[in-house]
Amino acid sequence: MTFPAVLEIPDEILDIARRLEGAGFEAWCVGGTLRDTLLGHPQSDYDIATAATPEQVQGLFPRTVGVGIKYGTVGVLDRARVMHEVTTFRRDVTTDGRHAVVAYGVTLEDDLARRDFTINAIAYHPLRHEWKDPFGGATDLERRLVRAVGDPALRFQEDFLRILRAIRFAVRFDFAIDRATWDAARAAAPGLAQLSAERVRDEWFKSLRTARSVKQLASLWDQVGATKVWLPELEAVGPAPTVAPDLPGRERDPVVLTALLCSSPATVLRRLKASNADIERANAIELGPEAPAASDVLSVRRWLAAVGPAAADLTALWTLRHGDQPSWTAAMNEIRLRRDPLTRSDLAITGTELQALGATGPAIGRMLAALLDRVVEDPSLNTRDALLALAREIA
């Protein structure tokens, strides 16, 4: 791959680089945005690596945020109050497979040497239009290869999350993983148990959102040994279930995709310390009937009332599994267009009105449930007078 002579760098990034260079500190564009730009996916938020320490960066710019001072990163706010990350050149002093203690006062080359993969160890000087690629990252981009910087065993021992990152880049760009890098990743896989659930969850979600093939993602997690540590439920359904290889737009929902790939998505998301909302969605997917008993309007209305908010997730899951729109789509759209009553809150009466009929305590809930059942069967009954008459019969 031949580097372009000049990259179009946003003015906000150029302003930061000029101020750093004007104060005597080297400033280079680095990171994933640079990689993506070289692959033909232009980005705008370039990260900057600099010789200035975090304290010096904070002293040079009037508006900063200490987003990662411990690791050398300062967020610099531009005139529009958009944040750009500026990180000091650093090298690792000690690592434990999860976190590193870093030292400053090193060169750009030292900083690039501590990065995970060659395709992420490229730098561009936005003012001098100079490139630095000491580990052959451009060649690996051209070869469509994920390869560790230096000794892959050491790279993974420094941070075991890099095992999962290697897979994410491979499935995102449809790259191969270098043989030595892959062998080292498999050997280091037991170390994944040392990672925090939150970091693994974020990596799993990012991978699901960006993978060209979630089938390949599942297979590589299984092959490297990550499923044994974090996703045994994926092994339970097999590493390569019948999954559409290319997923657009809404189908990139990580909760739905976890349900697609794992036998108990709620268990997985609890282990990965997902949000309560995501865990509740996964629970509803597990508990709800995947599809209506039939495609007629009444069957679909009964199903929608039974599964509640999970209907959208279950429909998306069915579509992914079968590769086609479900037969009940037309009926579901018709029901929603008419706004047929499906929940107790859709009823034309409330518990207060049932109290006036003498209902108390749990009896109110039971009566509302019974009324909803009748209305689901026949939406025309959803009027105050009709429901009050039914309530008197039930009482």
Short mmCIF file of C-alpha atoms in Angstrom, two decimals:
data_model
loop_
_atom_site.label_atom_id
_atom_site.label_comp_id
_atom_site.label_asym_id
_atom_site.label_seq_id
_atom_site.Cartn_x
_atom_site.Cartn_y
_atom_site.Cartn_z
CA MET A 1 0.00 0.00 0.00
CA THR A 2 1.29 3.43 -0.96
CA PHE A 3 0.61 6.14 1.57
CA PRO A 4 -1.23 9.19 0.18
CA ALA A 5 0.97 12.26 0.00
CA VAL A 6 -1.52 14.33 1.99
CA LEU A 7 -4.47 13.43 4.18
CA GLU A 8 -7.37 15.81 4.61
CA ILE A 9 -7.28 16.40 8.35
CA PRO A 10 -10.09 18.40 10.01
CA ASP A 11 -9.19 21.95 10.97
CA GLU A 12 -9.91 21.23 14.66
CA ILE A 13 -7.22 18.53 14.68
CA LEU A 14 -4.79 20.76 12.80
CA ASP A 15 -5.34 23.54 15.36
CA ILE A 16 -4.45 21.16 18.20
CA ALA A 17 -1.37 19.91 16.36
CA ARG A 18 -0.18 23.44 15.59
CA ARG A 19 -0.46 24.52 19.21
CA LEU A 20 1.45 21.45 20.44
CA GLU A 21 4.15 21.80 17.79
CA GLY A 22 4.38 25.55 18.41
CA ALA A 23 5.14 24.79 22.07
CA GLY A 24 7.91 22.40 21.01
CA PHE A 25 6.05 19.08 21.33
CA GLU A 26 5.75 16.57 18.52
CA ALA A 27 2.15 15.82 17.51
CA TRP A 28 1.12 12.90 15.30
CA CYS A 29 -2.21 11.48 14.15
CA VAL A 30 -2.55 7.84 15.23
CA GLY A 31 -5.10 5.15 15.93
CA GLY A 32 -8.05 3.45 14.34
CA THR A 33 -9.27 6.47 12.40
CA LEU A 34 -5.99 6.52 10.51
CA ARG A 35 -6.32 2.80 9.75
CA ASP A 36 -9.92 3.19 8.60
CA THR A 37 -9.02 6.13 6.37
CA LEU A 38 -6.30 4.09 4.66
CA LEU A 39 -8.86 1.32 4.09
CA GLY A 40 -11.16 3.77 2.33
CA HIS A 41 -13.52 4.45 5.22
CA PRO A 42 -12.79 8.13 5.94
CA GLN A 43 -13.28 9.27 9.52
CA SER A 44 -13.09 12.70 11.11
CA ASP A 45 -12.03 12.22 14.73
CA TYR A 46 -8.30 11.60 14.59
CA ASP A 47 -6.52 10.85 17.86
CA ILE A 48 -3.27 12.68 18.53
CA ALA A 49 -0.13 11.28 20.13
CA THR A 50 2.31 13.84 21.47
CA ALA A 51 5.54 14.28 23.39
CA ALA A 52 3.76 16.65 25.80
CA THR A 53 2.81 15.20 29.19
CA PRO A 54 -0.84 15.33 30.29
CA GLU A 55 -0.07 18.27 32.55
CA GLN A 56 1.58 20.14 29.68
CA VAL A 57 -1.37 19.44 27.40
CA GLN A 58 -3.75 20.76 30.05
CA GLY A 59 -1.61 23.89 30.35
CA LEU A 60 -1.68 24.56 26.61
CA PHE A 61 -5.44 24.34 26.05
CA PRO A 62 -8.13 26.33 27.88
CA ARG A 63 -10.76 23.57 27.88
CA THR A 64 -9.72 20.00 28.65
CA VAL A 65 -11.22 16.88 30.22
CA GLY A 66 -9.13 14.33 32.10
CA VAL A 67 -10.62 11.32 30.32
CA GLY A 68 -7.68 9.02 31.04
CA ILE A 69 -4.98 10.95 32.88
CA LYS A 70 -3.71 7.75 34.49
CA TYR A 71 -2.87 6.40 31.05
CA GLY A 72 -1.74 9.68 29.53
CA THR A 73 -4.93 10.79 27.74
CA VAL A 74 -6.45 14.27 27.90
CA GLY A 75 -9.63 15.29 26.08
CA VAL A 76 -9.18 18.66 24.37
CA LEU A 77 -12.37 20.56 23.61
CA ASP A 78 -12.44 22.52 20.37
CA ARG A 79 -14.40 25.72 19.75
CA ALA A 80 -17.59 23.71 19.24
CA ARG A 81 -16.87 21.90 22.53
CA VAL A 82 -16.25 18.64 20.68
CA MET A 83 -13.67 16.52 22.47
CA HIS A 84 -10.53 15.15 20.81
CA GLU A 85 -8.20 12.74 22.60
CA VAL A 86 -4.55 13.74 22.99
CA THR A 87 -2.29 11.05 24.46
CA THR A 88 1.31 11.32 25.57
CA PHE A 89 3.94 9.06 23.97
CA ARG A 90 4.32 6.20 26.45
CA ARG A 91 5.77 2.80 27.08
CA ASP A 92 4.61 0.06 29.43
CA VAL A 93 6.54 -0.32 32.66
CA THR A 94 4.50 -3.20 34.08
CA THR A 95 1.35 -5.01 32.94
CA ASP A 96 -0.85 -7.65 34.52
CA GLY A 97 -2.87 -8.75 31.53
CA ARG A 98 -5.57 -6.18 32.28
CA HIS A 99 -3.94 -2.82 32.97
CA ALA A 100 -0.57 -1.25 32.35
CA VAL A 101 1.58 1.17 34.33
CA VAL A 102 3.00 3.56 31.75
CA ALA A 103 6.00 5.88 31.59
CA TYR A 104 6.37 9.06 29.53
CA GLY A 105 9.43 10.73 28.06
CA VAL A 106 9.72 8.27 25.17
CA THR A 107 9.68 8.59 21.39
CA LEU A 108 6.93 8.08 18.86
CA GLU A 109 8.62 4.84 17.83
CA ASP A 110 8.50 3.62 21.45
CA ASP A 111 4.82 4.53 21.58
CA LEU A 112 4.01 2.66 18.36
CA ALA A 113 5.96 -0.38 19.63
CA ARG A 114 3.53 -0.83 22.56
CA ARG A 115 0.45 -0.97 20.32
CA ASP A 116 -1.43 -4.18 19.67
CA PHE A 117 -1.40 -4.78 15.91
CA THR A 118 0.64 -3.45 13.02
CA ILE A 119 -2.43 -1.98 11.31
CA ASN A 120 -2.92 0.19 14.42
CA ALA A 121 0.75 1.20 14.69
CA ILE A 122 0.90 3.75 11.88
CA ALA A 123 1.35 7.48 12.42
CA TYR A 124 0.90 10.55 10.22
CA HIS A 125 2.23 14.04 10.88
CA PRO A 126 -0.64 16.38 9.96
CA LEU A 127 1.60 19.41 9.41
CA ARG A 128 4.66 17.87 7.72
CA HIS A 129 2.65 15.18 5.88
CA GLU A 130 5.13 12.57 7.03
CA TRP A 131 4.33 8.89 7.66
CA LYS A 132 5.77 6.49 10.24
CA ASP A 133 5.17 2.78 9.81
CA PRO A 134 7.96 0.91 11.63
CA PHE A 135 6.15 -2.46 11.77
CA GLY A 136 4.80 -2.79 8.24
CA GLY A 137 1.20 -1.91 8.97
CA ALA A 138 0.58 -0.63 5.45
CA THR A 139 1.76 -3.94 4.00
CA ASP A 140 -0.55 -5.83 6.35
CA LEU A 141 -3.48 -3.62 5.35
CA GLU A 142 -2.76 -4.52 1.75
CA ARG A 143 -2.39 -8.21 2.65
CA ARG A 144 -5.62 -7.99 4.70
CA LEU A 145 -3.84 -9.37 7.74
CA VAL A 146 -4.12 -8.86 11.50
CA ARG A 147 -0.61 -9.26 12.90
CA ALA A 148 0.71 -8.42 16.36
CA VAL A 149 3.41 -5.83 16.83
CA GLY A 150 6.62 -7.64 17.77
CA ASP A 151 6.27 -10.79 19.85
CA PRO A 152 2.56 -11.75 19.84
CA ALA A 153 2.84 -13.73 23.09
CA LEU A 154 4.10 -10.61 24.88
CA ARG A 155 1.38 -8.45 23.33
CA PHE A 156 -1.36 -10.74 24.64
CA GLN A 157 0.26 -11.11 28.06
CA GLU A 158 0.21 -7.31 28.34
CA ASP A 159 -3.56 -7.24 27.81
CA PHE A 160 -5.59 -10.37 27.21
CA LEU A 161 -8.41 -8.32 25.69
CA ARG A 162 -6.21 -8.07 22.58
CA ILE A 163 -7.19 -11.66 21.81
CA LEU A 164 -10.77 -10.54 21.30
CA ARG A 165 -9.70 -7.35 19.54
CA ALA A 166 -7.78 -9.41 16.99
CA ILE A 167 -10.96 -11.31 16.22
CA ARG A 168 -13.00 -8.11 16.03
CA PHE A 169 -10.68 -6.57 13.45
CA ALA A 170 -10.58 -9.82 11.45
CA VAL A 171 -14.36 -10.12 11.21
CA ARG A 172 -14.91 -6.41 10.72
CA PHE A 173 -12.56 -6.09 7.75
CA ASP A 174 -12.68 -9.70 6.55
CA PHE A 175 -8.96 -10.03 7.31
CA ALA A 176 -7.02 -13.17 8.10
CA ILE A 177 -5.15 -13.45 11.40
CA ASP A 178 -1.41 -14.03 11.10
CA ARG A 179 -0.54 -17.63 12.03
CA ALA A 180 1.94 -16.74 14.78
CA THR A 181 -0.50 -14.19 16.18
CA TRP A 182 -3.34 -16.72 16.14
CA ASP A 183 -1.26 -19.44 17.80
CA ALA A 184 -0.23 -17.01 20.53
CA ALA A 185 -3.85 -15.93 21.01
CA ARG A 186 -5.02 -19.51 21.49
CA ALA A 187 -2.21 -20.19 23.94
CA ALA A 188 -3.05 -17.07 25.93
CA ALA A 189 -6.84 -17.62 25.94
CA PRO A 190 -7.02 -18.88 29.58
CA GLY A 191 -5.91 -15.38 30.57
CA LEU A 192 -9.24 -14.02 29.35
CA ALA A 193 -10.64 -15.08 32.73
CA GLN A 194 -8.64 -12.24 34.31
CA LEU A 195 -10.54 -9.56 32.38
CA SER A 196 -13.43 -7.61 33.82
CA ALA A 197 -16.88 -8.56 32.60
CA GLU A 198 -17.48 -4.99 31.45
CA ARG A 199 -14.47 -4.98 29.10
CA VAL A 200 -15.45 -8.34 27.62
CA ARG A 201 -19.05 -7.18 27.19
CA ASP A 202 -17.99 -4.02 25.38
CA GLU A 203 -15.75 -6.02 23.06
CA TRP A 204 -18.50 -8.59 22.40
CA PHE A 205 -21.03 -5.84 21.62
CA LYS A 206 -18.58 -3.96 19.36
CA SER A 207 -17.81 -7.17 17.49
CA LEU A 208 -21.48 -7.98 16.99
CA ARG A 209 -22.16 -4.48 15.67
CA THR A 210 -19.27 -4.46 13.19
CA ALA A 211 -18.71 -8.07 12.08
CA ARG A 212 -19.28 -8.74 8.41
CA SER A 213 -20.26 -12.25 9.46
CA VAL A 214 -21.54 -12.98 12.96
CA LYS A 215 -21.24 -16.64 12.01
CA GLN A 216 -17.50 -16.16 11.58
CA LEU A 217 -17.33 -14.16 14.81
CA ALA A 218 -18.94 -16.99 16.76
CA SER A 219 -16.66 -19.52 15.13
CA LEU A 220 -13.47 -17.59 15.96
CA TRP A 221 -14.50 -17.03 19.58
CA ASP A 222 -15.04 -20.76 19.81
CA GLN A 223 -11.79 -21.69 18.09
CA VAL A 224 -9.64 -19.36 20.19
CA GLY A 225 -11.12 -20.66 23.44
CA ALA A 226 -13.04 -17.54 24.49
CA THR A 227 -16.40 -19.31 24.63
CA LYS A 228 -15.19 -21.70 27.33
CA VAL A 229 -14.25 -18.75 29.51
CA TRP A 230 -17.07 -16.28 28.85
CA LEU A 231 -19.77 -17.73 26.57
CA PRO A 232 -20.34 -21.43 27.28
CA GLU A 233 -23.96 -20.90 26.20
CA LEU A 234 -22.67 -20.26 22.68
CA GLU A 235 -20.96 -23.65 22.68
CA ALA A 236 -24.26 -25.20 23.72
CA VAL A 237 -25.86 -24.22 20.41
CA GLY A 238 -22.72 -24.77 18.33
CA PRO A 239 -20.12 -22.27 17.12
CA ALA A 240 -21.76 -21.68 13.74
CA PRO A 241 -25.58 -21.69 13.87
CA THR A 242 -27.62 -20.87 10.80
CA VAL A 243 -27.08 -17.12 10.72
CA ALA A 244 -27.35 -14.75 7.78
CA PRO A 245 -23.74 -13.75 7.08
CA ASP A 246 -24.37 -10.08 6.37
CA LEU A 247 -26.56 -8.09 8.70
CA PRO A 248 -27.65 -4.52 8.00
CA GLY A 249 -29.04 -1.75 10.15
CA ARG A 250 -31.41 -2.70 12.94
CA GLU A 251 -30.29 -6.33 12.86
CA ARG A 252 -27.04 -5.25 14.49
CA ASP A 253 -28.72 -5.14 17.89
CA PRO A 254 -26.29 -6.95 20.25
CA VAL A 255 -29.06 -8.25 22.53
CA VAL A 256 -30.90 -9.89 19.64
CA LEU A 257 -27.66 -11.25 18.19
CA THR A 258 -26.65 -12.68 21.56
CA ALA A 259 -30.03 -14.41 21.65
CA LEU A 260 -29.38 -15.70 18.15
CA LEU A 261 -26.00 -17.16 19.06
CA CYS A 262 -26.45 -18.33 22.65
CA SER A 263 -28.78 -20.83 24.28
CA SER A 264 -29.51 -18.54 27.26
CA PRO A 265 -28.89 -14.90 26.36
CA ALA A 266 -30.08 -13.60 29.73
CA THR A 267 -27.47 -15.75 31.51
CA VAL A 268 -24.78 -14.44 29.16
CA LEU A 269 -25.73 -10.81 29.68
CA ARG A 270 -25.83 -11.20 33.46
CA ARG A 271 -22.34 -12.68 33.37
CA LEU A 272 -21.16 -9.80 31.18
CA LYS A 273 -22.79 -7.28 33.55
CA ALA A 274 -25.00 -5.78 30.87
CA SER A 275 -27.60 -3.17 31.77
CA ASN A 276 -30.78 -4.24 33.53
CA ALA A 277 -32.74 -3.16 30.45
CA ASP A 278 -30.70 -5.45 28.18
CA ILE A 279 -31.03 -8.37 30.60
CA GLU A 280 -34.81 -7.84 30.81
CA ARG A 281 -35.01 -7.86 27.01
CA ALA A 282 -33.04 -11.10 26.87
CA ASN A 283 -35.31 -12.64 29.51
CA ALA A 284 -38.38 -11.68 27.53
CA ILE A 285 -36.90 -13.22 24.39
CA GLU A 286 -36.27 -16.47 26.25
CA LEU A 287 -39.74 -16.61 27.83
CA GLY A 288 -41.89 -15.42 24.97
CA PRO A 289 -43.18 -17.70 22.22
CA GLU A 290 -40.91 -17.01 19.25
CA ALA A 291 -43.84 -16.75 16.82
CA PRO A 292 -47.64 -16.59 16.77
CA ALA A 293 -49.55 -19.86 16.51
CA ALA A 294 -50.73 -18.78 13.06
CA SER A 295 -50.55 -15.73 10.79
CA ASP A 296 -54.17 -14.60 11.03
CA VAL A 297 -54.96 -11.34 12.79
CA LEU A 298 -56.46 -12.93 15.92
CA SER A 299 -53.49 -15.27 16.46
CA VAL A 300 -51.04 -12.43 15.94
CA ARG A 301 -52.97 -10.15 18.30
CA ARG A 302 -52.93 -12.86 20.98
CA TRP A 303 -49.18 -13.23 20.49
CA LEU A 304 -48.53 -9.50 20.66
CA ALA A 305 -50.52 -9.26 23.89
CA ALA A 306 -48.60 -12.19 25.37
CA VAL A 307 -45.05 -11.09 24.54
CA GLY A 308 -45.52 -7.35 24.97
CA PRO A 309 -42.44 -5.22 24.23
CA ALA A 310 -40.48 -8.34 23.20
CA ALA A 311 -42.44 -8.59 19.94
CA ALA A 312 -39.94 -6.49 17.98
CA ASP A 313 -36.97 -8.48 19.28
CA LEU A 314 -38.67 -11.82 18.63
CA THR A 315 -39.61 -10.76 15.11
CA ALA A 316 -36.03 -9.65 14.42
CA LEU A 317 -34.72 -12.93 15.84
CA TRP A 318 -37.07 -14.99 13.67
CA THR A 319 -35.98 -13.00 10.61
CA LEU A 320 -32.31 -13.64 11.36
CA ARG A 321 -32.85 -17.35 11.89
CA HIS A 322 -34.93 -17.86 8.77
CA GLY A 323 -33.50 -15.22 6.45
CA ASP A 324 -36.89 -13.84 5.45
CA GLN A 325 -39.72 -11.65 6.71
CA PRO A 326 -42.14 -13.62 8.91
CA SER A 327 -45.54 -14.51 7.55
CA TRP A 328 -47.27 -12.54 10.30
CA THR A 329 -45.74 -9.17 9.35
CA ALA A 330 -48.81 -7.96 7.46
CA ALA A 331 -51.18 -8.85 10.30
CA MET A 332 -48.88 -7.24 12.86
CA ASN A 333 -48.71 -4.02 10.83
CA GLU A 334 -52.48 -3.98 10.49
CA ILE A 335 -52.96 -4.42 14.25
CA ARG A 336 -50.54 -1.63 15.04
CA LEU A 337 -52.03 0.68 12.43
CA ARG A 338 -55.48 0.23 14.00
CA ARG A 339 -53.97 0.52 17.46
CA ASP A 340 -55.80 -2.55 18.69
CA PRO A 341 -55.66 -2.83 22.50
CA LEU A 342 -52.87 -5.15 23.64
CA THR A 343 -52.10 -4.12 27.22
CA ARG A 344 -54.04 -3.20 30.34
CA SER A 345 -53.15 0.44 29.82
CA ASP A 346 -54.95 0.28 26.45
CA LEU A 347 -58.24 -0.62 28.14
CA ALA A 348 -61.01 1.97 28.15
CA ILE A 349 -61.42 1.64 31.93
CA THR A 350 -59.04 1.68 34.86
CA GLY A 351 -58.71 -0.02 38.21
CA THR A 352 -60.31 2.99 39.87
CA GLU A 353 -63.53 2.37 38.01
CA LEU A 354 -63.43 -1.29 39.01
CA GLN A 355 -63.08 -0.23 42.63
CA ALA A 356 -66.37 1.58 42.25
CA LEU A 357 -67.88 -1.81 41.44
CA GLY A 358 -66.52 -3.20 44.69
CA ALA A 359 -63.34 -4.83 43.45
CA THR A 360 -60.36 -4.54 45.82
CA GLY A 361 -56.71 -5.58 46.03
CA PRO A 362 -55.52 -8.43 43.76
CA ALA A 363 -59.05 -8.87 42.45
CA ILE A 364 -58.64 -5.66 40.45
CA GLY A 365 -55.62 -7.06 38.65
CA ARG A 366 -57.36 -10.34 37.91
CA MET A 367 -60.40 -8.50 36.57
CA LEU A 368 -58.27 -6.25 34.32
CA ALA A 369 -56.47 -9.34 32.98
CA ALA A 370 -59.79 -11.01 32.22
CA LEU A 371 -61.09 -7.90 30.48
CA LEU A 372 -57.93 -7.65 28.40
CA ASP A 373 -58.34 -11.26 27.31
CA ARG A 374 -61.85 -10.45 26.07
CA VAL A 375 -60.71 -7.30 24.29
CA VAL A 376 -57.83 -9.08 22.60
CA GLU A 377 -60.36 -11.53 21.22
CA ASP A 378 -62.69 -8.73 20.14
CA PRO A 379 -61.27 -5.15 20.10
CA SER A 380 -64.76 -3.72 19.53
CA LEU A 381 -65.48 -4.44 23.21
CA ASN A 382 -62.95 -1.82 24.28
CA THR A 383 -65.44 0.86 25.30
CA ARG A 384 -66.15 2.06 28.82
CA ASP A 385 -69.75 0.88 28.81
CA ALA A 386 -68.97 -2.54 27.33
CA LEU A 387 -66.11 -3.14 29.75
CA LEU A 388 -68.14 -2.09 32.77
CA ALA A 389 -70.86 -4.50 31.72
CA LEU A 390 -68.31 -7.30 31.32
CA ALA A 391 -66.78 -6.40 34.68
CA ARG A 392 -70.18 -6.77 36.39
CA GLU A 393 -70.53 -10.22 34.81
CA ILE A 394 -67.06 -11.25 35.96
CA ALA A 395 -67.64 -9.88 39.45
#
